[in-house]
Coordinates of C-alpha atoms in Angstrom, one line a residue:
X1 CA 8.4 21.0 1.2
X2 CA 4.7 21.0 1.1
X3 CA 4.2 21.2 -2.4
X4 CA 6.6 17.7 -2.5
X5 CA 4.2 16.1 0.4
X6 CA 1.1 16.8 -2.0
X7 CA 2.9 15.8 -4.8
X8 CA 4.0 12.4 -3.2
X9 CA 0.5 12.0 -2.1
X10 CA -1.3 12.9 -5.0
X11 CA -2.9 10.2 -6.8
X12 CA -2.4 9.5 -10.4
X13 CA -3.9 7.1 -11.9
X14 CA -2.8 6.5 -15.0
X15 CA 1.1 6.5 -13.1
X16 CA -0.6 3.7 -10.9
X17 CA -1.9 1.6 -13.8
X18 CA 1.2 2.0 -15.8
X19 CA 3.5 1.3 -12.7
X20 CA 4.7 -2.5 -11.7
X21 CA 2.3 -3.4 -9.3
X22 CA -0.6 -1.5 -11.3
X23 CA -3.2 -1.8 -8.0
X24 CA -5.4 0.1 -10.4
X25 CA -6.7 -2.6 -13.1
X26 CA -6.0 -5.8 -13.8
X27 CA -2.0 -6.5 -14.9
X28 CA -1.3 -6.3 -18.8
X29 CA 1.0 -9.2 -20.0
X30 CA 4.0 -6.7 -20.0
X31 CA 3.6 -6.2 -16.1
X32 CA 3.4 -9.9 -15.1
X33 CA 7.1 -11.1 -14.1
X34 CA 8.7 -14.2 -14.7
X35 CA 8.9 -17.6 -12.9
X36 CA 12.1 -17.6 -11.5
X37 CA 11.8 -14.6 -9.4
X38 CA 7.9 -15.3 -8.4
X39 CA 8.8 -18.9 -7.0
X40 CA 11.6 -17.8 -5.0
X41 CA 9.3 -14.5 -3.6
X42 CA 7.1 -17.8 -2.8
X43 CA 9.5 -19.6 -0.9
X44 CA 10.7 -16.4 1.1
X45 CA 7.1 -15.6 1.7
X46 CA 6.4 -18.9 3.2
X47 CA 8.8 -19.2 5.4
X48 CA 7.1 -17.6 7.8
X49 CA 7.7 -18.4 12.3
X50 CA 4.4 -19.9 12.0
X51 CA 5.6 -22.7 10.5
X52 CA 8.3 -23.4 13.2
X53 CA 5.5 -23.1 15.9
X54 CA 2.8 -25.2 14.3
X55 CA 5.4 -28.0 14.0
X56 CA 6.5 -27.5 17.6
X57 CA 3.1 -27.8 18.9
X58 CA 2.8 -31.2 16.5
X59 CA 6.0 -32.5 18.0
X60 CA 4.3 -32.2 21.6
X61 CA 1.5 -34.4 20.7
X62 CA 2.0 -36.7 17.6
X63 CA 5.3 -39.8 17.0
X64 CA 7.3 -38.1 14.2
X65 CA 6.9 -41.0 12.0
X66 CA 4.2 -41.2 10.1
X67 CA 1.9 -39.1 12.1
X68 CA 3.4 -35.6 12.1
X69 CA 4.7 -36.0 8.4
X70 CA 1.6 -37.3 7.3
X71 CA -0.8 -35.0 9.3
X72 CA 1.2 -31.9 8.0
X73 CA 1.2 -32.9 4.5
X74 CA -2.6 -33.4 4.6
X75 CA -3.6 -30.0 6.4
X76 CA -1.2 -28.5 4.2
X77 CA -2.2 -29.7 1.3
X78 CA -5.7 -28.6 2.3
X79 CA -4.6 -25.3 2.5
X80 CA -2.9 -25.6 -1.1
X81 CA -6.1 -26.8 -2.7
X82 CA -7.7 -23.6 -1.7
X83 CA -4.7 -21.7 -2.8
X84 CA -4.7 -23.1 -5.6
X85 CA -8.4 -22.6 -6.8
X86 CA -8.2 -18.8 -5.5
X87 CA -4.4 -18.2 -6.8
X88 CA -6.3 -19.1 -10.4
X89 CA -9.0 -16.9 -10.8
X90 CA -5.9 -14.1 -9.8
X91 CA -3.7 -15.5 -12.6
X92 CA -6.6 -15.5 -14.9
X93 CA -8.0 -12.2 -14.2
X94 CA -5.0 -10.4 -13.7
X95 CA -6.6 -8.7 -11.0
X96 CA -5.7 -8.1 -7.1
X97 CA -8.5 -9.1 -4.1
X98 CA -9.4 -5.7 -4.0
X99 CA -10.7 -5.2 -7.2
X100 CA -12.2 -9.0 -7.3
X101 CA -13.9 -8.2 -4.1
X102 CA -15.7 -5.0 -5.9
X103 CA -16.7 -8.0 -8.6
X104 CA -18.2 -9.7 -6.2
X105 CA -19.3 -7.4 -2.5
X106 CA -20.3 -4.1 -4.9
X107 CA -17.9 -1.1 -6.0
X108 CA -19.1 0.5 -3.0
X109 CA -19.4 -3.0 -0.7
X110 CA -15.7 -3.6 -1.2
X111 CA -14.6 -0.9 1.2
X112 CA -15.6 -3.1 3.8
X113 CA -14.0 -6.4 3.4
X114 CA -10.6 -4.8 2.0
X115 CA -10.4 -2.5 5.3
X116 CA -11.5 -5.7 7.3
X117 CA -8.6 -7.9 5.8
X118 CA -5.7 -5.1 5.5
X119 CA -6.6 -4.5 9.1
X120 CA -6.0 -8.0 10.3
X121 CA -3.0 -8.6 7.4
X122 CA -1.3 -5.1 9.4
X123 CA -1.2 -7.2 12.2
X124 CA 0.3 -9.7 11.0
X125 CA 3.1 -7.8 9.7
X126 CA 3.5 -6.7 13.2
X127 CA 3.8 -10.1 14.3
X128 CA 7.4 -10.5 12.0
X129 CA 8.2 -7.2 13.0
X130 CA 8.1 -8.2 16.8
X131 CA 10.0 -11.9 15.8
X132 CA 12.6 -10.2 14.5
X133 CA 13.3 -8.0 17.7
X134 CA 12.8 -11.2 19.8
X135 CA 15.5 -13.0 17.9
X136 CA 17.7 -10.5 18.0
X137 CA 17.3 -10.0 21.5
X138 CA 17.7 -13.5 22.5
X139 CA 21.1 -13.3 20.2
X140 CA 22.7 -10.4 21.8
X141 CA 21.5 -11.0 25.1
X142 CA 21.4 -15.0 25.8
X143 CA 20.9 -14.3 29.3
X144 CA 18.0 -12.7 29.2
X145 CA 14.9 -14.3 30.5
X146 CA 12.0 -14.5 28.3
X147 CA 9.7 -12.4 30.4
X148 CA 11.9 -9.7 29.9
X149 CA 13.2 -9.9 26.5
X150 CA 9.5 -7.9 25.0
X151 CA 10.8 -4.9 28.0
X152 CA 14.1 -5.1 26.8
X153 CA 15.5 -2.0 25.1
X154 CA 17.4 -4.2 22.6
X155 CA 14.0 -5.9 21.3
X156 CA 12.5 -2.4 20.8
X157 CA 15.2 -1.0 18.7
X158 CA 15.3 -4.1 16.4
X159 CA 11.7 -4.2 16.1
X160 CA 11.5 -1.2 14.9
X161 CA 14.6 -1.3 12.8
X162 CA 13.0 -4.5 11.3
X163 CA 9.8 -2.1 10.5
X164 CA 11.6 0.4 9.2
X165 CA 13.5 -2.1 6.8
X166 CA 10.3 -4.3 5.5
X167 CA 8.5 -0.8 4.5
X168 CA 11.5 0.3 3.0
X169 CA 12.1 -2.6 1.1
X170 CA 8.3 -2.8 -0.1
X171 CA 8.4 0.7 -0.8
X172 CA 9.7 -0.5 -4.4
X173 CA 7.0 -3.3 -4.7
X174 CA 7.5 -6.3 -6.1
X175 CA 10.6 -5.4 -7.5
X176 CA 12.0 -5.1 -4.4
X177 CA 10.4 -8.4 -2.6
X178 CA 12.1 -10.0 -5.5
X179 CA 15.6 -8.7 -4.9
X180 CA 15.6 -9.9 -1.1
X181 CA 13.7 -13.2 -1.9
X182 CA 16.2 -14.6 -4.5
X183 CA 19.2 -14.3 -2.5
X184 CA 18.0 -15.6 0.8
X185 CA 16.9 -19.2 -0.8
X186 CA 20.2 -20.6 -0.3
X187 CA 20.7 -19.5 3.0
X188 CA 17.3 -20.4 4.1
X189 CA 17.3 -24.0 2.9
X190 CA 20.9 -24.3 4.5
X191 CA 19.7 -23.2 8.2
X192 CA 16.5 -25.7 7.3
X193 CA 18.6 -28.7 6.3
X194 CA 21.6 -28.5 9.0
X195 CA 18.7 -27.9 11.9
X196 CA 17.4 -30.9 10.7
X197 CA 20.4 -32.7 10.6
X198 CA 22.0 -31.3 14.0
X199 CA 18.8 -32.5 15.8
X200 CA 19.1 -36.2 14.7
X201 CA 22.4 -36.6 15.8
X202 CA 22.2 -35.1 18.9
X203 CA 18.9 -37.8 19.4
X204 CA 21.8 -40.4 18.6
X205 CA 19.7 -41.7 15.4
X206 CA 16.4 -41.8 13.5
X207 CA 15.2 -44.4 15.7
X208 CA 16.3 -43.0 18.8
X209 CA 14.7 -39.9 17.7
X210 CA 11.5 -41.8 17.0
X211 CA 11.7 -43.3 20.4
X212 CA 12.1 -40.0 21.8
X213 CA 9.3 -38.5 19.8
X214 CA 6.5 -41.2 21.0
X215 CA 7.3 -41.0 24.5
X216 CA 7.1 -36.9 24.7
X217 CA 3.4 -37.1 22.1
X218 CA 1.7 -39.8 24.6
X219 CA 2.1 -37.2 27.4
X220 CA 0.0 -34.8 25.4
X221 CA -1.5 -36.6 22.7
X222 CA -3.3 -35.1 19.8
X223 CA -5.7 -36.7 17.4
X224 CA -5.0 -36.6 13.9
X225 CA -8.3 -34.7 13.1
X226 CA -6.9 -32.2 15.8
X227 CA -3.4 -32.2 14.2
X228 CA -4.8 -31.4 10.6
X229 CA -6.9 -28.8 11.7
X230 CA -4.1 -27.0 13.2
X231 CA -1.8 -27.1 10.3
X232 CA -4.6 -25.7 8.5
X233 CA -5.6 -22.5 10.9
X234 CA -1.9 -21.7 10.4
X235 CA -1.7 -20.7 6.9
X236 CA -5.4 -20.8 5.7
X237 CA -5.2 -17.0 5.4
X238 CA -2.1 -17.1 3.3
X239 CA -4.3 -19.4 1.2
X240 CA -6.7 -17.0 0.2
X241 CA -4.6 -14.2 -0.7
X242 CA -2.6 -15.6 -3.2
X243 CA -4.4 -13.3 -6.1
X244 CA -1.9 -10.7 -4.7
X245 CA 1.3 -12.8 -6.2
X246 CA -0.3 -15.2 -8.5
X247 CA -1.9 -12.0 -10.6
X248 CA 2.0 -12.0 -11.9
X249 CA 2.1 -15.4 -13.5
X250 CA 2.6 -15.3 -16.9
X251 CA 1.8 -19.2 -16.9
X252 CA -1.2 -21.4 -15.5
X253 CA 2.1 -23.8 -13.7
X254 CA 3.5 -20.9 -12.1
X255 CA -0.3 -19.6 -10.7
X256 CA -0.3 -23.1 -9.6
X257 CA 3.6 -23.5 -8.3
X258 CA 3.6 -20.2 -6.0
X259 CA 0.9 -22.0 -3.2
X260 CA 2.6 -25.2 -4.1
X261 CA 5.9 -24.0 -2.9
X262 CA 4.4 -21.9 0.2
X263 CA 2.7 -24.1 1.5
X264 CA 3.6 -28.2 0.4
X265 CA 7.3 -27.0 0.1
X266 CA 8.2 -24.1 2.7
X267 CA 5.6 -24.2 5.1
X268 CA 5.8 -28.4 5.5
X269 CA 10.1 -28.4 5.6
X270 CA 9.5 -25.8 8.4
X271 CA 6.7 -27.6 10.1
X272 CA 9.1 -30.6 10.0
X273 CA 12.1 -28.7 11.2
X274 CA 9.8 -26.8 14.1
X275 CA 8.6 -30.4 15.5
X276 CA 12.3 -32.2 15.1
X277 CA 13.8 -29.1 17.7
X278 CA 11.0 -29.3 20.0
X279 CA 11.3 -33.2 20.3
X280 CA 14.9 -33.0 20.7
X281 CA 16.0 -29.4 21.9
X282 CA 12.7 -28.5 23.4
X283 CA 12.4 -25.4 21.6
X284 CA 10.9 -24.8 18.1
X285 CA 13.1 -21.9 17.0
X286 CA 16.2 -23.1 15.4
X287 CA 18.0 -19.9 16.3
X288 CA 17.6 -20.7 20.3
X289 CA 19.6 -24.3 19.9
X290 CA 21.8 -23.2 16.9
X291 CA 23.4 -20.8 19.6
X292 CA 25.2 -23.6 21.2
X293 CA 26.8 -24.6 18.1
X294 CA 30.0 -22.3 18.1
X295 CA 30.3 -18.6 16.6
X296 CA 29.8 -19.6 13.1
X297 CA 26.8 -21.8 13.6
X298 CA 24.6 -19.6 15.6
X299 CA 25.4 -16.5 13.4
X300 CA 24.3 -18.6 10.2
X301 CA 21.4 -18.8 12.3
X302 CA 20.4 -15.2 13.8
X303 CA 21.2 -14.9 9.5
X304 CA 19.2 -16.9 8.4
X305 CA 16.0 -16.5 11.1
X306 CA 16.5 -12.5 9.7
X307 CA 16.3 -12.8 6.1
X308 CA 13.2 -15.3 6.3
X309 CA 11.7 -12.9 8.6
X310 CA 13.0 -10.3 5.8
X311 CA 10.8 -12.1 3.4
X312 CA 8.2 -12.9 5.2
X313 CA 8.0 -9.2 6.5
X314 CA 7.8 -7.9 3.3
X315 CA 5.6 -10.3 1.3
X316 CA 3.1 -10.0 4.5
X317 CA 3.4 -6.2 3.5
X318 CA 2.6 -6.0 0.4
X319 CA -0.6 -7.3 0.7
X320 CA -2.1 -4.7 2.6
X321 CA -0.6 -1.8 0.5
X322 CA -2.1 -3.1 -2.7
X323 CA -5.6 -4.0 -1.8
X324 CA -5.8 -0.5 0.5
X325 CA -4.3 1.6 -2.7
X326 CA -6.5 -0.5 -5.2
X327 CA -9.8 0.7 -2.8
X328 CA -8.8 3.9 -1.4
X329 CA -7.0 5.5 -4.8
X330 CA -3.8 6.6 -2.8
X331 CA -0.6 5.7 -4.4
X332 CA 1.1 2.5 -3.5
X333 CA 4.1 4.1 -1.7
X334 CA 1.7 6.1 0.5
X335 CA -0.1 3.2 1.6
X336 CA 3.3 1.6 2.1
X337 CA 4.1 3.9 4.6
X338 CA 1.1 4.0 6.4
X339 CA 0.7 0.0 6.7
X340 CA 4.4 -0.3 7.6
X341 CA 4.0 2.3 10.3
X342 CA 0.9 0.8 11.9
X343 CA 2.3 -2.5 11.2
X344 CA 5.4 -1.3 13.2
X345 CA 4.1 0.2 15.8
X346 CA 1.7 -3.1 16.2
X347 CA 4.9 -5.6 16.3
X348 CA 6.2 -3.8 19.8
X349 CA 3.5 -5.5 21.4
X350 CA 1.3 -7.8 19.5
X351 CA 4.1 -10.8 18.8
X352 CA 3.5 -11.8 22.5
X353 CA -0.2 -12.7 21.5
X354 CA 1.1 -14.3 18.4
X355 CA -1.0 -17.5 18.6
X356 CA -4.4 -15.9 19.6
X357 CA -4.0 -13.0 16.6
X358 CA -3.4 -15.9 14.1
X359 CA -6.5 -17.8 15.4
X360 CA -8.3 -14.7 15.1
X361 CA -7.2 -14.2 11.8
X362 CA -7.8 -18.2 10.8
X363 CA -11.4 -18.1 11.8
X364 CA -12.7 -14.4 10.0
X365 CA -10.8 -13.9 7.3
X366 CA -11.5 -17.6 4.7
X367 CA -15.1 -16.9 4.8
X368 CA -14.3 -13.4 2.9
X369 CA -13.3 -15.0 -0.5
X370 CA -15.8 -17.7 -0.3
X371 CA -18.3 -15.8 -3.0
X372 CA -15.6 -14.6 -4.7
X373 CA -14.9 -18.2 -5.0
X374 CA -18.9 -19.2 -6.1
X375 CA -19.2 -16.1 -8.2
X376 CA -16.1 -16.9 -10.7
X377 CA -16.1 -20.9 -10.8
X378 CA -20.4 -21.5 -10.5
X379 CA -22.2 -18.1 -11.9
X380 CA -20.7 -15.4 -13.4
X381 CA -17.0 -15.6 -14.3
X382 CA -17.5 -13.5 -17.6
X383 CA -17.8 -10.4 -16.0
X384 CA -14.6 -10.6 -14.0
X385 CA -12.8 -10.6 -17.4
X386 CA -14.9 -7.6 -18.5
X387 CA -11.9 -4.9 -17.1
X388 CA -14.4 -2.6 -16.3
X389 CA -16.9 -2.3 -12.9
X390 CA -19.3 0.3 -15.0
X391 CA -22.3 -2.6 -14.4
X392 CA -21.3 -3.8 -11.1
X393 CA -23.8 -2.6 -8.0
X394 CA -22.8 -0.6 -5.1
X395 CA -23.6 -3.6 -2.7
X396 CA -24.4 -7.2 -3.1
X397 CA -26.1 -8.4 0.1
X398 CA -25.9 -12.2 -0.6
X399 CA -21.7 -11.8 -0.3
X400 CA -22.6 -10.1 3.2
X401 CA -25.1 -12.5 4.4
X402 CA -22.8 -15.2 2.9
X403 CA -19.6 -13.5 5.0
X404 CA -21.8 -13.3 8.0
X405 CA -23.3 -16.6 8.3
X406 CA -19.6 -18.2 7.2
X407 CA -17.5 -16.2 10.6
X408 CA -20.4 -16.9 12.7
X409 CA -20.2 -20.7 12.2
X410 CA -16.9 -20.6 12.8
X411 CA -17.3 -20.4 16.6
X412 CA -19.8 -23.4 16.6
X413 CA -18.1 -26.1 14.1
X414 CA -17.9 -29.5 15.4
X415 CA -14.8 -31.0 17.1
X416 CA -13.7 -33.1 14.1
X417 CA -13.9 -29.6 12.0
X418 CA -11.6 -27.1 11.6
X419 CA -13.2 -23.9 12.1
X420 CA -11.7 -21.6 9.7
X421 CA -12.1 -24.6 6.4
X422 CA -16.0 -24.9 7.8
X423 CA -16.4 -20.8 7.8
X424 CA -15.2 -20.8 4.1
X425 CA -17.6 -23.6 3.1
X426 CA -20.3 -22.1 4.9
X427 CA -19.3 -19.0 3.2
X428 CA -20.1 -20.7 -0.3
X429 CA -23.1 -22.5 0.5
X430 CA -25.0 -19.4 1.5
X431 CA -24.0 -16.9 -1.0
X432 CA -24.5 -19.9 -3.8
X433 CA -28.4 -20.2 -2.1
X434 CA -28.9 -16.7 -1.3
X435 CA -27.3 -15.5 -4.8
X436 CA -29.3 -18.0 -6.8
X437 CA -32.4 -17.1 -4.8
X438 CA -32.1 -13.5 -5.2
X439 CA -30.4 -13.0 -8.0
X440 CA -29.4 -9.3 -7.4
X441 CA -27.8 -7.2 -10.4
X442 CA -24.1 -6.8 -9.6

């Protein structure tokens, strides 16, 4: 029994490198997968609760037409942008954040930010995990009241079933992500559309909607400046970890394609879906108005809420496991275990502070790639290409500086700014000076 622990912990290098994932190196082109699979892992990966709740918020304080279509296509398409432009240099490189962030913070400096990150990225994971229990709760027990559904033995059982099923299914890396995401497409875009539809009829019409819509959003209005910015602090994070799944692409279109459909496709149909049930049915969670739809209807939707949380469990997963393994030279199914414990044990408690851990996330984590992002596009992309970090310094102070300054500016942007967008600029500005200036050997 023992001798099987150290064997399943042992690490292996060359088993790593040669396996799927590879957390190792960069990918060779016989480990990058094809499209089709990718862009549905995409889709399942971006439909993600926040979505629902950003577009719930959006539907308390903006007319549905244009404002909240238009002012979640912009901050979303911010947020794609920087996906985009980070996603690249991963499809390009082959490589995962954690080895691009011992490019750029130092083979010894890059402890620091991948710890930071998987930290925070855990606790995300423990966010789905705790959704899933609280749907599940609210479906088995409709009585319930919401201050006691997190108390409830039912939500802790299906919490940490959920756990137990994300870590299992990422135990087989991408391979596995791939399986779930395929099939739950259909079912997912299903539950999306009918919500959609069910909540304009019950409004009696678009224009009765639209009616609706402007007389709730004047008693809590929201600029548009203030609308953007919140569509961006919702995903931003997602933005700049794409490396982790564009790395894959075996085309630039694909690279591209993957934050495409996370964020302009998945995360603005849910945005839209999130603000049309808290206009009409007052709650953002298709699942909670879906229940009043007959047997069939609200079981589609329990369904459907499960397998996106499936998804979204198990993409949010995966990113922790491979930067940690990359860094800390523990094979990727130990690290699997480990994050999907923690991230487990997180999700009986943390999903109740859902809003402020995403904040938290949204204002610390952008400014982390932002020299990663100067380094490769302004001064020295050659050496990320090199495959090798035999050159590269133990630290690079101007990515620290940079990463300091960056979070720290977060807390004192301007009204009209979002916080976490300024932090990454900030991020870039100083590293490009301080870099330039300095010009340390890494």
């Amino acid at each position: 029994m023992i001798e099987k622990f150290k064997n399943w912990w042992k690490w292996d290098s060359e088993l790593e490198k040669n396996s799927a994932d590879n957390p190792v190196t960069a990918l060779t082109e016989q480990q990058r997968r094809n499209a089709g699979p990718l862009l549905a892992l995409a889709f399942g990966w971006g439909f993600l609760v926040t979505g629902l709740f950003t577009g719930g918020l959006l539907g308390n304080g903006l007319p549905f037409w244009p404002d909240i279509v238009l002012a979640s296509f912009f901050g979303n398409l911010v947020n794609f942008i920087i996906g985009a432009f980070v996603g690249y240099i991963g499809y390009k490189t082959a490589c995962n954040s954690g080895l691009l962030y011992r490019y750029v913070y130092g083979n010894a400096g890059a402890y620091i930010p991948v710890v930071f990150i998987s930290i925070l990225l855990i606790g995300w994971q423990g966010i789905v995990v705790g959704a899933f229990g609280a749907t599940w709760t609210t479906a088995l027990h409709p009585e319930l009241p919401v201050s006691e559904i997190f108390s409830s033995t039912t939500f802790y059982i299906a919490a940490v079933f959920a756990g137990i099923l994300y870590t299992a299914t990422t135990y087989f890396g991408v391979k596995g992500l791939e399986k779930v995401s395929i099939p739950s497409v259909a079912v997912l875009v299903f539950v999306g559309l009918y919500a959609i539809y069910l909540n304009l009829q019950q409004a009696g019409g678009f224009s009765t909607f639209q009616a609706l819509s402007a007389e709730l959003a004047a008693k809590n209005p929201l600029t548009t400046v203030e609308a953007i910015n919140l569509v961006i602090g919702s995903w931003i994070v997602g933005a700049v970890v794409m490396p982790e799944y564009t790395r894959f692409a075996k085309k630039t279109w694909v690279a591209i394609a993957i934050p495409f459909i996370v964020l302009i496709i998945a995360q603005w149909f849910l945005q839209i879906v999130g603000a049309l049930g808290g206009i009409v049915s007052g709650d953002f969670m298709f699942t909670t108005y879906l229940m009043n739809q007959g047997v069939i209807i609200a079981w589609i939707g329990i369904i459907g809420m499960s397998l996106a949380l499936w998804t979204t469990g198990d993409a949010n997963l995966y990113l922790p496991v491979i930067q940690t393994s990359s860094i800390f030279k523990r094979p990727k199914h130990v690290m699997t275990v480990i994050c999907g414990t923690l991230g487990t044990i997180l999700g009986l408690g943390l999903y109740q502070n859902f809003m402020e851990w995403i904040n938290l996330l949204a204002s610390i984590v952008p400014p982390l790639i932002g020299p990663v992002i100067v380094e490769y596009y302004m001064i020295d992309r050659a050496k990320f290409h090199s495959g090798h970090f035999n050159n590269i310094a133990k630290w690079n102070p101007a990515a620290f500086i940079a990463y300091i300054v960056g979070a720290a500016s977060t807390f004192y942007s301007p009204d009209w700014g979002t916080p976490s967008l300024i932090g990454l600029l900030v991020s870039m500005l100083v590293y490009f000076i301080v870099r330039v200036s300095l010009k340390p050997k890494i």
